[in-house]
Amino acid sequence: MQIYKDYSLLKHNTFGIDARCRKFVEYATTEEAVEVAKSLTKADEPLLLLGGGSNLLLTGDYPGTVLHSAVLGRDEIRETAESVWLRCGSGEVFDDIVDYAVSHDWHGAENLSLIPGEVGASAVQNIGAYGAEACDIIDQIEAVELATGAVVNIKASNCGYSYRQSKFKHEWRDKYLITHVTYRFNKTFSPRLDYGNIRKALEEKGIVEPTARQLRDTIIEIRRRKLPDPKDLGNAGSFFMNPIVDAATFHRLLKDYPDMPHYVIKGTDGAADSYKIPAGWMIEQCGWKGRSLGRAGVYSKQALVLVNLGGATGQDVVNLCHTVQHAVKNKFDIDIHPEVNIR
C-alpha cells in the first residue's frame, strides 16, 4: 500500500490540471482495500475514488483523501462452448483488456477500443462508444464496502446500468472500492458496424467483412483522428452525454433540421421509443466548434470535446461548459449534461 500526503494529481487526470490532494492512498490487493476501508476516519473525508482520471475535471485542490486502485491481473475463470469469463484487476488499463480479448479471439469489446481509463472505472461509468457499452460485457464486480470492510460480489444486473449511468455514480457513490471486474466475452464474432462511420471507414480500406482485429484497428484510427492526445491537449474525451429525447421533441427538431443526425432507441416492442441526438452536432450548430473561452476551448475536430489549451484551471473549463450548455439550450431548447465527473 502506498500513502502520500499533499500529493499532486497532475499525472492522475488527463485534463492536465495541476491540483493537489491532502492525502493519496493506493491499494494493490483486495486485502489492502479491506485495510484501507477499515482505517478511514472522518478526517479522511471527503473521499474521491479515482481511476485513470480520464473522466475527471478537478476544479481546485482536493481537500480530502483520494483512493486509487493498483490491483492488477487477468485470469480466465470460466469457459463454455459459447463464452469466456475473464476476471481483471480494477487497476488494469481497460484498453489493454480489449486488446487481450481480441488477441485471444474473444469478442464483444471491439467497439470499445481505445477508450481511456481503468477497468474499475468501466464498471462505474458504463463507458461506451460506437453502439457498445461496458455493461454488454460486464458479468460481475468484486468490491470492498467502505463502511464495513466487507468483500462483496455484485452482479451486473444489479448495478442499474443505462446510458453512461450506474448505481456506482448515484446511490452507491463512494460506497465501494472496486477490486476486480469479470467480463464475459463471446467466442463468436458478431461485429457492430452500423454506428457512426465504422462501415464507411472499413469500405475505404476495401474491407466488407472485417475480422475482430481489423474492426479494432479501424475504430482506433477513427478515434485518433477525432480525439486529441491528452499529452498534446488536456481533455477527458467526450465531455457531454448525448441527449436522449422523446418522439415529440425529436420531430420538433427534425422539422427545423431535416438533416439532423440521430440514433433510434427501440422499446421492448421493437418500435422507436426515443432518440439520441449527437451533442457534438448541436454544439457545432451553435458555432462553438474550434472556439475558446480563455484558456479552455472546444476541440476543432470534435465539438463534443473540451480541451485545456495550456494552463487552464478547472474553473476555466467549467465556465466554458456552462457557456456551451447555455448556447445549446437557447438554440434547441435541449439540456445537455456533462459526462465528466466534476469535483
Short mmCIF file of C-alpha atoms in Angstrom, two decimals:
data_model
loop_
_atom_site.label_atom_id
_atom_site.label_comp_id
_atom_site.label_asym_id
_atom_site.label_seq_id
_atom_site.Cartn_x
_atom_site.Cartn_y
_atom_site.Cartn_z
CA MET A 1 0.00 0.00 0.00
CA GLN A 2 1.22 3.50 -0.84
CA ILE A 3 0.23 6.56 1.20
CA TYR A 4 1.25 10.13 0.36
CA LYS A 5 0.44 13.50 1.93
CA ASP A 6 -0.02 16.75 -0.01
CA TYR A 7 0.12 14.80 -3.28
CA SER A 8 0.00 16.21 -6.83
CA LEU A 9 -2.76 14.80 -9.04
CA LEU A 10 -1.27 16.19 -12.26
CA LYS A 11 -0.37 12.70 -13.51
CA HIS A 12 -3.75 11.34 -12.44
CA ASN A 13 -6.04 13.44 -14.62
CA THR A 14 -5.95 13.69 -18.40
CA PHE A 15 -7.18 17.30 -18.37
CA GLY A 16 -3.72 18.24 -17.11
CA ILE A 17 -4.99 20.17 -14.08
CA ASP A 18 -2.22 20.67 -11.52
CA ALA A 19 -4.28 20.15 -8.38
CA ARG A 20 -3.18 18.53 -5.14
CA CYS A 21 -4.95 16.39 -2.59
CA ARG A 22 -4.45 16.27 1.16
CA LYS A 23 -3.85 12.51 1.12
CA PHE A 24 -3.43 9.86 -1.59
CA VAL A 25 -3.85 6.14 -0.87
CA GLU A 26 -3.19 3.38 -3.40
CA TYR A 27 -4.15 -0.25 -2.75
CA ALA A 28 -2.82 -3.19 -4.77
CA THR A 29 -4.78 -6.17 -3.42
CA THR A 30 -8.22 -6.98 -2.04
CA GLU A 31 -6.64 -7.36 1.39
CA GLU A 32 -5.15 -3.87 1.17
CA ALA A 33 -8.52 -2.48 0.06
CA VAL A 34 -10.07 -4.03 3.19
CA GLU A 35 -7.32 -2.48 5.29
CA VAL A 36 -7.96 0.92 3.69
CA ALA A 37 -11.69 0.71 4.34
CA LYS A 38 -11.19 -0.19 8.00
CA SER A 39 -8.61 2.56 8.56
CA LEU A 40 -10.59 5.50 7.16
CA THR A 41 -11.86 8.10 9.61
CA LYS A 42 -13.85 11.33 9.42
CA ALA A 43 -10.53 13.15 8.99
CA ASP A 44 -10.12 11.48 5.58
CA GLU A 45 -13.33 12.96 4.19
CA PRO A 46 -14.29 13.95 1.59
CA LEU A 47 -13.27 10.86 -0.35
CA LEU A 48 -12.53 10.67 -4.07
CA LEU A 49 -12.35 7.25 -5.71
CA LEU A 50 -10.05 7.73 -8.68
CA GLY A 51 -9.31 5.54 -11.69
CA GLY A 52 -7.14 6.74 -14.54
CA GLY A 53 -8.51 10.26 -14.24
CA SER A 54 -9.69 10.24 -17.87
CA ASN A 55 -13.23 11.22 -16.90
CA LEU A 56 -12.38 13.77 -14.22
CA LEU A 57 -12.24 17.55 -14.02
CA LEU A 58 -10.65 18.94 -10.86
CA THR A 59 -11.79 22.48 -10.07
CA GLY A 60 -9.16 23.03 -7.40
CA ASP A 61 -7.06 21.30 -4.76
CA TYR A 62 -8.90 18.33 -3.25
CA PRO A 63 -9.42 18.81 0.49
CA GLY A 64 -9.77 15.13 1.37
CA THR A 65 -8.39 11.67 0.57
CA VAL A 66 -8.03 10.19 -2.90
CA LEU A 67 -8.24 6.39 -3.18
CA HIS A 68 -6.75 4.65 -6.20
CA SER A 69 -6.61 1.00 -7.23
CA ALA A 70 -3.36 -0.57 -8.38
CA VAL A 71 -4.92 -4.06 -8.42
CA LEU A 72 -3.57 -5.86 -11.49
CA GLY A 73 -4.02 -9.27 -13.06
CA ARG A 74 -6.25 -11.04 -15.56
CA ASP A 75 -7.47 -14.60 -15.03
CA GLU A 76 -9.68 -16.81 -17.18
CA ILE A 77 -12.05 -18.20 -14.56
CA ARG A 78 -14.68 -19.98 -16.65
CA GLU A 79 -15.26 -21.20 -20.18
CA THR A 80 -18.16 -22.73 -22.08
CA ALA A 81 -18.66 -23.57 -25.75
CA GLU A 82 -20.02 -20.04 -26.30
CA SER A 83 -18.28 -17.77 -23.79
CA VAL A 84 -15.19 -16.99 -21.72
CA TRP A 85 -15.15 -15.15 -18.38
CA LEU A 86 -12.07 -13.01 -17.67
CA ARG A 87 -11.50 -11.63 -14.15
CA CYS A 88 -9.47 -8.43 -14.25
CA GLY A 89 -7.88 -6.25 -11.58
CA SER A 90 -9.54 -2.85 -11.32
CA GLY A 91 -6.23 -1.06 -11.87
CA GLU A 92 -5.64 -2.65 -15.27
CA VAL A 93 -5.82 -0.32 -18.29
CA PHE A 94 -9.18 -1.07 -19.91
CA ASP A 95 -7.91 -0.91 -23.49
CA ASP A 96 -5.22 -3.47 -22.64
CA ILE A 97 -8.05 -5.85 -21.73
CA VAL A 98 -9.83 -5.16 -25.03
CA ASP A 99 -6.60 -5.90 -26.92
CA TYR A 100 -6.04 -9.05 -24.85
CA ALA A 101 -9.56 -10.29 -25.66
CA VAL A 102 -9.19 -9.62 -29.39
CA SER A 103 -5.82 -11.40 -29.39
CA HIS A 104 -7.49 -14.47 -27.89
CA ASP A 105 -10.47 -14.40 -30.31
CA TRP A 106 -12.85 -13.35 -27.54
CA HIS A 107 -15.43 -10.89 -28.72
CA GLY A 108 -17.84 -8.16 -27.68
CA ALA A 109 -15.43 -5.36 -26.74
CA GLU A 110 -14.05 -4.35 -30.14
CA ASN A 111 -16.18 -1.19 -30.40
CA LEU A 112 -14.86 -0.06 -27.01
CA SER A 113 -11.29 0.08 -28.31
CA LEU A 114 -9.03 2.93 -27.17
CA ILE A 115 -11.45 4.28 -24.57
CA PRO A 116 -9.09 5.63 -21.89
CA GLY A 117 -9.27 4.68 -18.25
CA GLU A 118 -9.03 1.67 -16.00
CA VAL A 119 -11.09 -1.47 -15.51
CA GLY A 120 -12.70 -0.29 -12.29
CA ALA A 121 -13.95 2.88 -13.94
CA SER A 122 -15.52 0.89 -16.79
CA ALA A 123 -17.93 -0.57 -14.26
CA VAL A 124 -18.67 2.78 -12.63
CA GLN A 125 -19.12 4.91 -15.74
CA ASN A 126 -20.59 2.23 -18.03
CA ILE A 127 -18.23 3.54 -20.69
CA GLY A 128 -19.39 3.21 -24.26
CA ALA A 129 -18.69 4.02 -27.89
CA TYR A 130 -19.92 3.13 -31.36
CA GLY A 131 -23.08 1.37 -30.22
CA ALA A 132 -21.50 -0.71 -27.46
CA GLU A 133 -21.34 -0.27 -23.69
CA ALA A 134 -19.27 -1.83 -20.92
CA CYS A 135 -22.42 -3.36 -19.42
CA ASP A 136 -22.69 -5.51 -22.56
CA ILE A 137 -19.68 -7.49 -21.38
CA ILE A 138 -19.59 -6.97 -17.57
CA ASP A 139 -20.71 -10.04 -15.64
CA GLN A 140 -19.71 -9.30 -12.05
CA ILE A 141 -17.94 -6.73 -9.88
CA GLU A 142 -15.93 -7.53 -6.75
CA ALA A 143 -15.63 -4.71 -4.26
CA VAL A 144 -14.94 -3.77 -0.65
CA GLU A 145 -17.64 -1.88 1.21
CA LEU A 146 -16.06 1.23 2.68
CA ALA A 147 -18.35 1.39 5.69
CA THR A 148 -17.63 -2.16 6.90
CA GLY A 149 -14.61 -3.55 5.04
CA ALA A 150 -16.77 -6.42 3.80
CA VAL A 151 -15.89 -8.03 0.48
CA VAL A 152 -18.93 -8.23 -1.81
CA ASN A 153 -19.74 -9.66 -5.23
CA ILE A 154 -22.23 -7.65 -7.28
CA LYS A 155 -23.87 -8.99 -10.43
CA ALA A 156 -24.02 -6.59 -13.35
CA SER A 157 -27.79 -7.00 -13.46
CA ASN A 158 -28.00 -5.30 -10.04
CA CYS A 159 -25.94 -2.23 -10.99
CA GLY A 160 -28.69 -0.23 -12.68
CA TYR A 161 -26.78 0.19 -15.90
CA SER A 162 -28.08 2.57 -18.55
CA TYR A 163 -26.53 5.10 -20.92
CA ARG A 164 -23.38 6.29 -19.07
CA GLN A 165 -25.07 5.55 -15.76
CA SER A 166 -24.85 3.07 -12.90
CA LYS A 167 -25.68 2.87 -9.21
CA PHE A 168 -21.96 3.44 -8.56
CA LYS A 169 -22.44 7.01 -9.82
CA HIS A 170 -25.51 7.69 -7.71
CA GLU A 171 -26.83 5.77 -4.69
CA TRP A 172 -23.58 3.75 -4.40
CA ARG A 173 -21.27 6.72 -4.97
CA ASP A 174 -18.18 6.47 -2.73
CA LYS A 175 -19.61 3.32 -1.14
CA TYR A 176 -17.33 0.67 -2.64
CA LEU A 177 -13.68 0.18 -3.54
CA ILE A 178 -13.80 -1.93 -6.70
CA THR A 179 -11.06 -4.56 -6.79
CA HIS A 180 -11.99 -6.75 -9.77
CA VAL A 181 -14.35 -6.80 -12.73
CA THR A 182 -15.26 -10.00 -14.55
CA TYR A 183 -16.07 -9.65 -18.24
CA ARG A 184 -17.92 -12.19 -20.30
CA PHE A 185 -16.68 -12.46 -23.90
CA ASN A 186 -18.28 -14.35 -26.78
CA LYS A 187 -16.39 -16.88 -28.86
CA THR A 188 -18.49 -15.98 -31.89
CA PHE A 189 -17.67 -12.69 -33.61
CA SER A 190 -20.77 -10.59 -34.38
CA PRO A 191 -19.44 -7.19 -35.48
CA ARG A 192 -21.42 -3.99 -34.89
CA LEU A 193 -20.75 -1.83 -37.92
CA ASP A 194 -23.75 0.48 -38.28
CA TYR A 195 -22.91 3.09 -35.65
CA GLY A 196 -21.12 6.26 -36.68
CA ASN A 197 -18.83 5.94 -39.68
CA ILE A 198 -17.42 2.48 -38.96
CA ARG A 199 -18.72 0.80 -42.10
CA LYS A 200 -17.58 3.70 -44.30
CA ALA A 201 -14.09 3.62 -42.78
CA LEU A 202 -13.87 -0.13 -43.43
CA GLU A 203 -15.10 0.22 -47.01
CA GLU A 204 -12.43 2.84 -47.67
CA LYS A 205 -9.92 0.11 -46.84
CA GLY A 206 -11.70 -2.37 -49.09
CA ILE A 207 -12.97 -4.36 -46.10
CA VAL A 208 -16.55 -5.65 -46.23
CA GLU A 209 -16.43 -8.41 -43.62
CA PRO A 210 -13.81 -7.37 -41.06
CA THR A 211 -12.01 -9.58 -38.61
CA ALA A 212 -12.13 -8.53 -34.97
CA ARG A 213 -8.58 -7.18 -35.27
CA GLN A 214 -9.48 -5.15 -38.36
CA LEU A 215 -12.51 -3.71 -36.59
CA ARG A 216 -10.47 -2.79 -33.52
CA ASP A 217 -7.73 -1.19 -35.63
CA THR A 218 -10.27 0.81 -37.62
CA ILE A 219 -12.01 2.14 -34.51
CA ILE A 220 -8.64 3.11 -33.06
CA GLU A 221 -7.86 5.03 -36.25
CA ILE A 222 -11.25 6.80 -36.15
CA ARG A 223 -10.81 7.79 -32.51
CA ARG A 224 -7.28 9.08 -33.07
CA ARG A 225 -8.48 11.26 -35.94
CA LYS A 226 -11.32 12.72 -33.88
CA LEU A 227 -9.91 12.97 -30.36
CA PRO A 228 -6.82 14.84 -29.16
CA ASP A 229 -3.99 13.09 -27.36
CA PRO A 230 -4.03 14.32 -23.72
CA LYS A 231 -0.24 14.65 -23.98
CA ASP A 232 -0.81 17.42 -26.52
CA LEU A 233 -4.11 18.92 -25.36
CA GLY A 234 -5.52 18.11 -21.94
CA ASN A 235 -9.01 16.63 -22.22
CA ALA A 236 -11.32 13.98 -20.88
CA GLY A 237 -12.67 12.71 -24.19
CA SER A 238 -16.38 13.29 -24.72
CA PHE A 239 -17.29 15.99 -22.20
CA PHE A 240 -21.05 15.86 -22.68
CA MET A 241 -23.52 13.00 -22.89
CA ASN A 242 -25.66 12.80 -26.00
CA PRO A 243 -29.19 13.86 -25.03
CA ILE A 244 -31.99 11.31 -25.38
CA VAL A 245 -35.31 12.89 -26.33
CA ASP A 246 -38.89 11.71 -26.73
CA ALA A 247 -40.67 11.42 -30.08
CA ALA A 248 -42.40 14.80 -29.82
CA THR A 249 -39.12 16.63 -29.17
CA PHE A 250 -37.37 14.69 -31.92
CA HIS A 251 -39.98 15.56 -34.55
CA ARG A 252 -39.94 19.22 -33.46
CA LEU A 253 -36.20 19.32 -34.04
CA LEU A 254 -36.37 17.35 -37.28
CA LYS A 255 -38.82 19.86 -38.72
CA ASP A 256 -36.26 22.65 -38.30
CA TYR A 257 -33.19 20.48 -39.02
CA PRO A 258 -34.18 17.79 -41.56
CA ASP A 259 -30.56 16.63 -41.89
CA MET A 260 -30.08 16.25 -38.14
CA PRO A 261 -28.08 13.10 -37.29
CA HIS A 262 -29.80 10.83 -34.81
CA TYR A 263 -29.98 7.29 -33.48
CA VAL A 264 -33.23 5.46 -32.84
CA ILE A 265 -33.65 3.79 -29.46
CA LYS A 266 -36.17 0.98 -29.69
CA GLY A 267 -38.53 -0.06 -26.93
CA THR A 268 -39.29 -3.60 -25.81
CA ASP A 269 -41.83 -3.94 -28.64
CA GLY A 270 -39.18 -3.12 -31.24
CA ALA A 271 -40.72 0.22 -32.16
CA ALA A 272 -38.95 3.59 -31.91
CA ASP A 273 -39.19 4.62 -28.28
CA SER A 274 -36.81 7.60 -28.08
CA TYR A 275 -34.00 9.23 -30.00
CA LYS A 276 -30.37 10.06 -29.25
CA ILE A 277 -29.13 13.34 -30.72
CA PRO A 278 -25.35 13.89 -31.01
CA ALA A 279 -24.43 16.66 -28.58
CA GLY A 280 -21.34 17.41 -30.67
CA TRP A 281 -23.54 18.23 -33.67
CA MET A 282 -25.69 20.56 -31.56
CA ILE A 283 -22.61 22.35 -30.20
CA GLU A 284 -21.26 22.73 -33.72
CA GLN A 285 -24.58 24.18 -34.90
CA CYS A 286 -24.21 26.78 -32.15
CA GLY A 287 -20.90 27.86 -33.66
CA TRP A 288 -18.69 26.69 -30.80
CA LYS A 289 -16.56 24.13 -32.64
CA GLY A 290 -12.94 25.33 -32.55
CA ARG A 291 -13.72 28.36 -30.37
CA SER A 292 -12.25 29.11 -26.96
CA LEU A 293 -13.10 30.93 -23.77
CA GLY A 294 -9.92 31.97 -22.04
CA ARG A 295 -7.56 29.01 -21.77
CA ALA A 296 -10.26 26.39 -22.39
CA GLY A 297 -11.61 25.51 -25.82
CA VAL A 298 -13.93 23.33 -27.88
CA TYR A 299 -11.80 20.95 -29.94
CA SER A 300 -11.60 21.88 -33.62
CA LYS A 301 -12.10 18.29 -34.85
CA GLN A 302 -14.85 17.16 -32.46
CA ALA A 303 -17.15 19.64 -30.73
CA LEU A 304 -18.04 17.11 -28.02
CA VAL A 305 -14.56 17.50 -26.56
CA LEU A 306 -13.47 20.38 -24.33
CA VAL A 307 -9.71 20.94 -24.14
CA ASN A 308 -7.09 22.59 -21.98
CA LEU A 309 -5.29 24.94 -24.37
CA GLY A 310 -2.47 25.36 -21.88
CA GLY A 311 -2.55 26.48 -18.29
CA ALA A 312 -6.32 26.24 -17.91
CA THR A 313 -7.77 25.80 -14.46
CA GLY A 314 -10.67 23.50 -13.75
CA GLN A 315 -12.87 26.56 -13.32
CA ASP A 316 -11.89 27.77 -16.81
CA VAL A 317 -13.26 24.51 -18.23
CA VAL A 318 -16.40 24.74 -16.08
CA ASN A 319 -17.04 28.27 -17.36
CA LEU A 320 -16.77 27.02 -20.94
CA CYS A 321 -19.04 24.08 -20.13
CA HIS A 322 -21.75 26.40 -18.79
CA THR A 323 -21.43 28.72 -21.79
CA VAL A 324 -21.82 25.84 -24.25
CA GLN A 325 -24.77 24.42 -22.32
CA HIS A 326 -26.47 27.82 -22.40
CA ALA A 327 -25.93 28.13 -26.17
CA VAL A 328 -27.46 24.69 -26.85
CA LYS A 329 -30.40 25.41 -24.58
CA ASN A 330 -31.09 28.71 -26.34
CA LYS A 331 -30.93 27.24 -29.84
CA PHE A 332 -32.56 23.84 -29.37
CA ASP A 333 -34.36 24.07 -26.00
CA ILE A 334 -32.43 20.93 -25.03
CA ASP A 335 -30.35 20.45 -21.89
CA ILE A 336 -27.00 18.73 -22.33
CA HIS A 337 -25.21 17.36 -19.28
CA PRO A 338 -21.53 16.63 -18.58
CA GLU A 339 -20.37 13.05 -18.76
CA VAL A 340 -17.22 14.10 -16.95
CA ASN A 341 -17.03 13.91 -13.16
CA ILE A 342 -16.53 17.50 -11.95
CA ARG A 343 -15.00 17.67 -8.48
#
